[in-house]
Amino acid sequence: MAADFASEAVDVVVIGAGPAGMSAATRAARAGLKTVLIDEQDAVGGQIYRAIGKADARRKEILGPDYAAGAAIAEGFAASGARHLTNASVWQVTRERGVNFLKDGKIGSFDAQRVILASGALERPFPIPGWTLPGVLTAGAAQILLKSAGEVPAAPPVLAGCGPLLYLLGWQYVRAGVPIRALVDTTRHEDRWRAKRHLLSALRAWPFLSKGLQLIRTLREAGVPIFEAADDLRVESRLGADRVEHAAALSFTTQGTAHRIEADVILLHQGVVPNTQFTQALRASHRWDDAQLCFTPNVDAWGELDVPGIFVAGDGAGIGGAQAAALQGTLAGLAAAAQLGAVERAKRDAEAAGLRRALADVTRIRPFLDSLYRPRDVNRIPRSETIVCRCEEVTAGELRKFVELGCVGPNQAKSFGRCGMGPCQGRMCGLTVTEVIADARQVSPAEVGYYRIRPPIKPLTLGELAGE
Amino acid sequence: MTSQTIHTLFKPLPGEQGAAAIEIWFNDRPLTVAAGRSVAAALFAAGISRFRATPVSGAPRAPYCMMGACFECLVEIDGVPSRQSCMVEVKAGMRVRSQEGARDLPPAAPIDASLENAHGR
């Protein structure tokens, strides 16, 4: 059993060191609270500001001003007095606000008065034939390689899908002098029409809108071939000289015309969704968000869950982007500090009013983006041959057969065919499985529900658990 | 992989300041990689494109998300299996092995997925 193992009592534990987590920890610490920020990386930044502390001027120039803006948040955090626990992965948060983590092969634990979850977003699954092949990565993965290691595709890649991150990566590659084979955009003309409903509010968020247009203009001016309204995406493979099957080409159609573009690296993206592993494991209530096509935890105006004393800040409570995340982090840190008596209620409310105004400004473009870059049904609810669960190699067709046999939800799908039972714990298939089952049963995703997520959220060995 | 042939998916950005080169072991062969990055990033830039084979069909896999979510980059590091290579910093002398699923497949065995019964186990 866990020998000489004691929980350390602290006021606030914040999990995740992106903009939301850094801001939350900064605010709580500034109120004089004993605050710990836990994160899996060796430095702050999360994914959006990954390696911000070691990025030199050239890296910042390539990645652009939105990335460089993270440095100020990181500096604020460094000066706040909050403790930063690096390279630590939290494998459990209890409803009683116990936080169990693994660091350097050893387990540790905090007993917190308040917990702020800031574990951000995951890229939405993009299940198309061949998406499991070596050489197929997410656009976010490619961006992490650029931010953290200065690595870029060895040969011109294909970027495929939709959403701001995809165009941003292309823009960054152009600035870095990295040639791009093609941008294959799945956004259709009808998506553009639908999104126009939200254009008025988007126009009020002109700086965001204009930035997005600039990204695509840069790609066009750089001569990157852009294919629009792409359908029937499929990654083709070949056996390499090393006798390993790799990605070799992306094939697709545009308005009935077939295309095939050869590339060893194919970067997929169709938006990001809240990382709900902690909130699901906490049995907090969630709702299906039909605009963002994902499950979102229910929170109050401060980010507090229906599990008292536990907050969510940033994309984990619904996708709002980095600027919104920082503001939500400050709000949650402020609310936690007020609950613990470190900030007076009147001061809290006065400060919150300004934060909420800023939040309204930076989220005004969201309905437009959600509508314009709503991933296509076929790219979320794939045809039968496509692998849905990467870990256990369960296809959409097998999943539909489970439904024919009486499987009503994701948790039953596990016993029908191990779907979602691999090491990723449903992170790569959860939403797809929900939507495929909902589609097959002709009911709403809300009715189908999500996987029952259980700790450990991150794998640990029995030996580590026993404190060996 | 016992094959010497490499398949380089990612490379250092041209003009990037050269990171220190360190020696590690990959599948019992010495491999020179750049330091100051994750094991996954180091292996990519050294031309490794197959990190593991799935336990179900033996299909080759490589990192997909690079942020600790997909578990496609699992390798054995210094004798410990199922390490997320995108989350571990590469260090000189590390002994890294591709993770050959649950079946102990011979390395680089030609795999005919059509002959595999994915759920027969």
XYZ file of C-alpha atoms in Angstrom:
589
model
C 0.000 0.000 0.000
C 0.951 3.611 -0.306
C 3.545 4.030 2.372
C 4.272 7.347 4.104
C 1.861 9.015 1.795
C 0.145 12.167 2.897
C -1.961 14.722 1.106
C -0.732 18.271 1.161
C -3.423 20.774 2.127
C -3.593 23.813 -0.170
C -6.152 26.496 -0.917
C -6.415 26.172 -4.680
C -5.224 23.581 -7.168
C -5.363 24.536 -10.835
C -4.931 21.808 -13.437
C -3.501 22.797 -16.806
C -1.045 25.599 -17.584
C -2.594 27.137 -20.689
C -4.104 30.632 -20.698
C -7.039 29.649 -18.452
C -4.927 27.806 -15.892
C -2.157 30.410 -15.722
C -4.713 33.192 -15.316
C -6.716 31.318 -12.681
C -3.627 30.510 -10.626
C -2.340 34.054 -10.985
C -5.596 35.555 -9.683
C -5.921 33.130 -6.779
C -2.292 33.602 -5.735
C -2.574 37.386 -5.968
C -5.428 37.153 -3.471
C -2.931 35.575 -1.092
C -4.121 31.996 -1.470
C -1.781 29.029 -1.374
C -2.076 28.036 -5.007
C -0.581 25.191 -7.014
C -0.669 24.929 -10.796
C -0.177 21.356 -11.996
C 0.694 20.568 -15.585
C 2.057 17.717 -17.668
C 4.603 19.816 -19.519
C 7.990 21.046 -18.299
C 6.961 24.690 -18.786
C 3.825 26.795 -18.833
C 1.892 27.586 -22.004
C -0.469 24.703 -22.576
C -0.830 23.800 -26.249
C -1.712 27.268 -27.549
C 1.368 28.910 -25.981
C 3.474 25.758 -25.987
C 7.165 26.460 -25.213
C 6.440 30.208 -25.009
C 9.233 30.628 -22.468
C 11.960 29.281 -24.742
C 10.737 30.633 -28.086
C 13.320 32.946 -29.645
C 12.480 35.982 -31.761
C 12.455 34.004 -35.008
C 10.092 31.370 -33.613
C 7.758 34.111 -32.381
C 7.944 35.832 -35.756
C 6.919 32.618 -37.520
C 4.164 31.740 -35.066
C 2.750 35.253 -35.066
C 1.557 37.886 -32.589
C -1.295 35.797 -31.116
C 1.262 33.246 -29.942
C 3.723 35.856 -28.707
C 0.907 37.365 -26.610
C 1.135 34.337 -24.332
C 4.432 35.609 -22.915
C 2.659 38.314 -20.901
C 0.330 35.774 -19.290
C 3.286 33.537 -18.463
C 5.179 36.470 -16.929
C 2.146 37.407 -14.843
C 1.942 33.866 -13.567
C 5.671 33.707 -12.776
C 5.333 36.864 -10.675
C 2.155 35.752 -8.889
C 3.671 33.596 -6.186
C 1.735 30.515 -7.261
C 3.634 27.251 -7.216
C 4.134 25.417 -10.502
C 4.313 21.644 -10.408
C 5.736 20.564 -13.776
C 5.786 17.180 -15.514
C 2.978 15.981 -13.283
C -0.060 14.241 -14.688
C -3.216 14.291 -12.634
C -4.874 10.895 -12.761
C -7.791 11.624 -10.452
C -9.795 14.515 -9.073
C -12.355 13.490 -6.475
C -15.659 15.209 -5.726
C -14.134 16.007 -2.318
C -11.395 17.960 -4.143
C -8.613 15.503 -3.650
C -6.128 15.794 -6.527
C -3.985 12.730 -7.201
C -1.062 13.012 -9.559
C 1.979 11.168 -10.848
C 5.344 12.897 -11.116
C 8.667 11.245 -11.917
C 7.114 7.822 -11.378
C 5.857 8.729 -7.907
C 2.333 9.503 -6.830
C 1.399 12.566 -4.837
C -1.751 14.189 -3.625
C -3.285 17.555 -2.761
C -6.234 18.212 -0.554
C -7.629 21.436 -2.017
C -10.254 23.905 -0.816
C -11.035 24.741 -4.415
C -10.088 23.070 -7.687
C -10.009 24.811 -11.070
C -9.916 22.500 -14.078
C -8.235 24.107 -17.064
C -7.449 21.096 -19.205
C -8.516 22.844 -22.382
C -9.528 21.289 -25.638
C -8.801 18.285 -27.784
C -8.944 18.251 -31.540
C -12.188 16.760 -32.734
C -11.855 13.231 -34.078
C -11.572 13.233 -37.880
C -12.482 9.670 -38.807
C -11.835 9.121 -42.500
C -10.438 6.005 -44.164
C -6.694 5.816 -43.521
C -6.578 8.288 -40.628
C -4.636 5.779 -38.520
C -1.686 5.543 -40.932
C 1.771 6.802 -39.948
C 2.147 10.231 -41.528
C -1.396 11.315 -40.705
C -1.394 13.749 -37.783
C -3.623 16.496 -36.562
C -2.832 20.081 -37.504
C -2.426 20.712 -33.783
C 0.204 17.981 -33.575
C 2.151 19.586 -36.413
C 1.915 22.914 -34.657
C 3.213 21.403 -31.415
C 6.182 19.976 -33.345
C 6.848 23.471 -34.675
C 6.445 25.225 -31.312
C 8.246 22.740 -29.102
C 10.909 21.281 -31.406
C 11.159 23.592 -34.422
C 10.232 20.680 -36.674
C 8.280 20.921 -39.910
C 7.203 18.345 -42.503
C 10.190 16.946 -44.384
C 8.229 17.104 -47.647
C 5.301 19.379 -48.526
C 2.221 18.308 -46.537
C -1.458 18.360 -47.358
C -3.616 20.273 -44.878
C -7.198 19.061 -44.874
C -10.427 19.911 -43.085
C -11.693 23.216 -41.764
C -11.358 25.676 -38.922
C -9.093 28.520 -37.818
C -6.264 26.295 -36.559
C -5.885 24.659 -39.984
C -5.467 28.013 -41.752
C -3.255 29.330 -38.959
C -0.881 26.390 -39.353
C -0.763 27.004 -43.109
C -0.031 30.671 -42.496
C 2.751 29.765 -40.070
C 4.279 27.331 -42.571
C 4.221 30.034 -45.252
C 6.005 32.419 -42.878
C 8.531 29.711 -42.075
C 9.180 29.095 -45.779
C 7.736 25.581 -45.630
C 6.073 24.620 -48.921
C 2.522 23.238 -48.713
C 1.274 20.723 -51.275
C -2.375 21.756 -50.903
C -5.069 23.041 -48.596
C -8.108 20.806 -48.920
C -11.016 22.681 -47.378
C -14.168 20.776 -46.441
C -16.196 23.964 -45.915
C -19.071 24.041 -48.403
C -20.833 26.966 -49.998
C -23.950 26.172 -48.009
C -21.867 26.463 -44.801
C -20.932 29.973 -45.900
C -24.575 30.825 -46.513
C -25.644 29.398 -43.173
C -22.898 31.298 -41.372
C -24.068 34.586 -42.891
C -26.906 34.597 -40.364
C -24.231 35.378 -37.807
C -22.314 37.796 -39.986
C -23.648 40.886 -38.276
C -22.343 39.828 -34.888
C -19.153 38.628 -36.552
C -18.688 42.053 -38.146
C -18.825 43.549 -34.671
C -15.848 41.312 -33.959
C -14.050 42.666 -37.021
C -10.470 42.229 -35.757
C -11.070 38.485 -35.452
C -12.834 38.216 -38.778
C -10.200 40.216 -40.608
C -7.423 38.117 -39.083
C -9.061 34.957 -40.381
C -9.431 36.384 -43.868
C -5.783 37.466 -43.793
C -4.657 33.903 -43.028
C -6.361 32.528 -46.124
C -5.205 35.451 -48.283
C -1.607 34.735 -47.269
C -1.985 31.118 -48.372
C -3.428 32.154 -51.741
C -0.702 34.721 -52.317
C 1.920 32.112 -51.521
C 0.498 30.015 -54.338
C -0.793 27.193 -52.145
C -3.362 25.213 -54.196
C -6.690 25.473 -52.361
C -9.495 22.995 -52.996
C -12.909 23.992 -51.679
C -15.955 21.967 -50.642
C -13.932 18.756 -50.564
C -15.833 15.526 -50.005
C -15.063 11.781 -49.744
C -11.707 12.300 -48.032
C -9.554 9.199 -47.892
C -5.898 8.671 -47.038
C -4.215 6.213 -49.353
C -1.229 4.184 -48.293
C 1.810 2.547 -49.749
C 4.427 0.184 -48.450
C 7.585 2.201 -47.858
C 11.121 1.031 -48.526
C 11.227 0.196 -44.823
C 8.336 -2.255 -45.437
C 6.038 -0.181 -43.292
C 2.656 0.990 -44.527
C 2.535 4.810 -44.593
C 0.265 7.562 -45.743
C 0.975 8.304 -49.400
C -1.830 10.481 -50.719
C -5.098 12.194 -49.907
C -7.872 11.451 -52.339
C -11.117 13.437 -52.396
C -13.731 14.903 -54.667
C -14.837 18.455 -55.318
C -18.292 18.694 -56.880
C -17.958 15.257 -58.375
C -14.413 15.671 -59.686
C -11.921 13.199 -58.233
C -8.553 14.413 -56.970
C -5.528 12.625 -55.591
C -2.664 14.542 -54.034
C 0.462 12.712 -53.046
C 2.033 13.564 -49.706
C 3.795 11.684 -46.935
C 2.412 14.017 -44.274
C -1.313 14.673 -44.131
C -2.507 17.072 -41.455
C -6.161 16.860 -40.473
C -8.267 19.289 -38.500
C -11.944 20.005 -38.041
C -12.080 22.094 -34.926
C -11.521 21.504 -31.249
C -13.864 20.244 -28.539
C -13.786 20.486 -24.740
C -11.567 17.973 -22.993
C -14.159 16.592 -20.571
C -12.204 13.691 -19.084
C -12.121 15.231 -15.601
C -15.645 16.624 -15.582
C -17.066 13.352 -16.902
C -15.118 11.336 -14.337
C -16.431 13.671 -11.622
C -19.988 12.820 -12.737
C -20.704 16.511 -13.209
C -23.726 17.096 -15.431
C -23.085 17.783 -19.105
C -25.252 18.906 -21.976
C -25.035 18.329 -25.708
C -24.099 21.550 -27.467
C -25.691 21.397 -30.891
C -23.778 24.420 -32.209
C -20.352 23.071 -31.228
C -21.375 19.408 -31.605
C -19.897 18.245 -28.332
C -20.668 17.584 -24.684
C -20.053 20.545 -22.400
C -20.135 20.550 -18.594
C -22.829 22.700 -17.007
C -21.245 25.602 -15.131
C -22.545 28.763 -13.491
C -21.480 32.310 -14.364
C -18.179 31.791 -12.517
C -17.368 28.465 -14.092
C -18.377 26.379 -11.074
C -19.672 22.882 -11.810
C -22.617 21.280 -10.089
C -19.892 19.659 -7.984
C -19.354 22.297 -5.260
C -15.950 23.925 -5.115
C -14.803 22.646 -8.505
C -14.586 25.083 -11.413
C -13.860 24.775 -15.118
C -12.143 27.603 -16.975
C -11.281 27.889 -20.653
C -12.131 25.622 -23.555
C -12.980 22.757 -21.219
C -16.287 24.518 -20.528
C -17.056 25.201 -24.208
C -14.780 26.389 -26.989
C -14.072 30.114 -26.761
C -10.422 30.421 -27.748
C -7.306 31.591 -25.926
C -8.378 35.129 -25.074
C -11.677 33.939 -23.636
C -9.837 31.231 -21.711
C -7.569 33.745 -20.000
C -10.560 35.855 -18.944
C -12.504 32.822 -17.728
C -9.454 31.713 -15.779
C -9.263 35.059 -14.011
C -13.015 34.880 -13.287
C -12.725 31.398 -11.778
C -9.674 32.359 -9.731
C -11.515 35.415 -8.492
C -14.633 33.410 -7.595
C -12.593 30.782 -5.765
C -10.767 33.519 -3.847
C -14.073 35.146 -2.895
C -15.528 31.846 -1.721
C -12.499 31.361 0.510
C -12.842 34.860 1.932
C -9.716 36.256 0.293
C -11.630 38.753 -1.848
C -14.672 40.729 -0.742
C -17.888 40.161 -2.586
C -18.215 43.785 -3.779
C -14.652 43.753 -5.085
C -15.313 40.449 -6.803
C -18.399 41.779 -8.542
C -16.740 45.004 -9.656
C -13.795 43.127 -11.123
C -16.037 40.494 -12.692
C -18.093 43.099 -14.528
C -15.065 44.231 -16.505
C -13.963 40.666 -17.193
C -17.426 39.734 -18.473
C -17.540 42.722 -20.817
C -14.195 41.689 -22.273
C -15.400 38.105 -22.525
C -18.462 39.180 -24.486
C -16.181 41.037 -26.907
C -13.830 38.150 -27.590
C -16.587 35.542 -27.932
C -18.811 37.571 -30.266
C -17.364 35.852 -33.330
C -18.050 32.332 -32.017
C -21.555 31.714 -33.450
C -20.214 32.703 -36.866
C -17.176 30.410 -36.570
C -19.209 27.516 -35.162
C -21.643 27.809 -38.035
C -19.090 28.338 -40.801
C -16.764 25.564 -39.663
C -19.393 23.108 -38.505
C -17.747 19.813 -39.463
C -19.647 17.920 -42.103
C -21.849 15.028 -41.004
C -19.894 12.475 -43.037
C -16.640 13.559 -41.393
C -18.132 12.994 -37.929
C -20.444 10.067 -38.637
C -18.319 8.097 -41.062
C -19.151 5.397 -43.551
C -18.949 1.799 -42.419
C -15.385 0.887 -43.468
C -13.835 3.717 -41.410
C -12.102 2.995 -38.121
C -13.816 4.879 -35.315
C -11.958 3.545 -32.257
C -8.286 3.756 -33.188
C -7.044 1.832 -30.148
C -9.215 -1.238 -30.611
C -9.706 -0.822 -34.371
C -13.493 -0.818 -34.304
C -15.126 0.463 -37.491
C -18.291 2.508 -37.879
C -19.864 -0.519 -39.584
C -19.158 -2.743 -36.579
C -20.595 -0.076 -34.302
C -23.780 0.024 -36.390
C -24.023 -3.764 -36.125
C -23.804 -3.445 -32.345
C -26.772 -1.079 -32.504
C -28.717 -3.588 -34.612
C -28.039 -6.139 -31.904
C -29.491 -3.813 -29.277
C -26.573 -1.648 -28.174
C -28.074 1.681 -27.087
C -25.048 3.692 -25.985
C -21.272 4.083 -25.809
C -20.872 2.124 -22.595
C -22.609 -0.918 -24.032
C -20.469 -0.575 -27.153
C -17.520 -1.421 -24.919
C -18.910 -4.835 -24.063
C -20.080 -5.454 -27.632
C -16.623 -4.964 -29.107
C -14.114 -3.217 -26.831
C -14.899 0.108 -28.513
C -13.394 2.904 -26.393
C -11.532 0.527 -24.090
C -8.016 1.194 -25.327
C -5.392 3.405 -23.703
C -6.797 6.709 -25.015
C -9.935 6.094 -22.926
C -12.236 7.375 -25.619
C -10.475 10.672 -26.229
C -10.112 9.870 -29.939
C -13.499 8.210 -30.496
C -15.960 9.302 -27.793
C -17.851 11.926 -29.750
C -17.833 9.830 -32.924
C -19.247 6.827 -31.081
C -21.996 8.947 -29.541
C -22.939 10.449 -32.890
C -22.777 7.177 -34.848
C -25.045 5.472 -32.317
C -27.405 8.466 -32.202
C -27.598 8.475 -35.991
C -28.203 4.716 -36.165
C -30.912 4.896 -33.484
C -32.353 8.124 -34.885
C -32.219 9.803 -31.478
C -30.300 12.819 -30.213
C -26.688 12.593 -29.013
C -27.945 13.898 -25.666
C -30.106 10.806 -25.293
C -27.235 8.479 -26.235
C -24.813 10.116 -23.804
C -21.066 9.667 -23.453
C -18.605 7.093 -22.163
C -18.511 6.689 -18.410
C -14.991 7.962 -17.744
C -13.233 6.498 -14.750
C -9.936 7.216 -13.034
C -7.084 6.830 -13.586
C -7.532 9.532 -16.206
C -3.910 9.003 -17.167
C -2.338 5.573 -16.995
C -0.227 4.608 -14.022
C 1.198 1.260 -13.031
C 0.077 -0.726 -10.028
C 3.592 -0.307 -8.682
C 3.329 3.466 -8.957
C -0.085 3.373 -7.279
C 1.380 1.289 -4.467
C 4.116 3.880 -4.031
C 6.919 1.484 -4.864
C 12.199 -1.917 -36.919
C 15.322 -3.698 -37.885
C 15.350 -2.100 -41.299
C 17.928 0.608 -41.815
C 15.705 2.411 -44.236
C 14.209 5.534 -42.843
C 11.099 7.449 -43.735
C 11.483 10.996 -42.531
C 8.164 12.674 -41.815
C 9.459 15.765 -39.952
C 12.770 17.613 -40.002
C 14.239 20.607 -38.205
C 13.171 23.926 -39.676
C 15.905 25.111 -42.060
C 17.954 27.798 -40.347
C 16.946 26.642 -36.897
C 19.809 26.791 -34.425
C 21.233 23.307 -34.261
C 20.247 21.437 -31.126
C 22.873 19.302 -29.425
C 23.089 15.823 -30.923
C 22.768 12.935 -28.499
C 22.945 9.167 -28.858
C 20.033 6.966 -27.922
C 19.130 3.389 -28.737
C 16.148 2.525 -30.851
C 15.329 -1.172 -31.116
C 18.884 -2.017 -30.051
C 20.513 0.143 -32.712
C 22.304 3.392 -31.932
C 20.482 6.440 -33.198
C 21.715 10.035 -33.225
C 18.935 12.472 -32.396
C 18.554 16.132 -31.527
C 18.203 16.936 -27.830
C 15.798 19.337 -26.158
C 12.562 17.790 -27.405
C 10.198 14.927 -26.755
C 11.200 11.368 -27.611
C 8.506 11.428 -30.297
C 9.843 14.602 -31.934
C 13.395 13.222 -31.738
C 12.410 9.925 -33.377
C 10.452 11.702 -36.125
C 13.425 13.880 -37.059
C 15.706 10.826 -37.013
C 13.553 9.149 -39.651
C 11.520 6.793 -37.479
C 7.945 6.566 -38.704
C 6.704 3.417 -37.050
C 6.457 3.682 -33.280
C 4.322 0.703 -32.495
C 2.066 -2.003 -33.864
C -1.498 -2.284 -32.638
C -2.412 -5.180 -30.355
C -5.431 -5.997 -32.517
C -4.213 -6.254 -36.122
C -0.541 -5.390 -35.863
C -1.060 -2.264 -37.965
C 1.777 0.269 -37.810
C 1.153 3.469 -35.884
C 2.946 6.755 -35.286
C 2.144 9.846 -33.221
C -1.135 11.495 -34.142
C -1.842 14.233 -31.564
C 1.559 15.043 -29.955
C -0.218 16.220 -26.789
C -0.732 13.121 -24.721
C -4.282 12.320 -25.809
C -4.152 9.693 -28.574
C -1.663 7.173 -27.129
C -0.492 6.284 -30.637
C 3.109 7.153 -29.756
C 3.466 4.476 -27.083
C 6.957 3.001 -26.882
C 9.084 1.198 -24.352
C 11.594 3.511 -22.669
C 14.355 2.069 -20.492
C 12.390 -1.105 -19.980
C 9.088 0.552 -19.089
C 6.394 -0.210 -21.674
C 3.546 2.055 -22.774
C 5.334 5.358 -22.268
C 3.848 8.288 -24.153
C 6.848 9.316 -26.230
C 5.340 12.753 -26.950
C 5.319 13.500 -23.203
C 8.833 12.362 -22.266
C 11.934 14.447 -22.949
C 14.641 12.589 -24.823
C 17.873 11.975 -22.860
C 21.258 10.629 -23.929
C 21.548 6.882 -23.567
C 17.817 6.205 -23.467
C 16.876 2.752 -24.659
C 13.748 3.073 -26.708
C 11.878 0.219 -28.316
C 8.862 0.214 -30.575
C 5.909 -1.360 -28.856
C 4.856 -4.459 -30.685
C 1.258 -4.699 -29.554
C 0.183 -7.488 -27.275
C 1.215 -10.229 -29.621
C 4.971 -10.007 -29.574
C 5.051 -9.735 -33.332
C 8.420 -10.163 -34.977
C 9.691 -6.742 -36.024
C 8.876 -5.695 -39.562
C 6.877 -8.813 -40.241
C 4.845 -8.285 -43.368
C 1.316 -7.796 -42.192
C -1.709 -8.753 -44.182
C -4.522 -7.063 -42.340
C -7.098 -8.893 -44.417
C -6.013 -12.173 -42.821
C -6.459 -10.796 -39.360
C -9.613 -11.322 -37.443
C -9.611 -8.056 -35.556
C -11.844 -9.319 -32.799
C -11.000 -12.952 -32.683
C -9.038 -12.771 -29.500
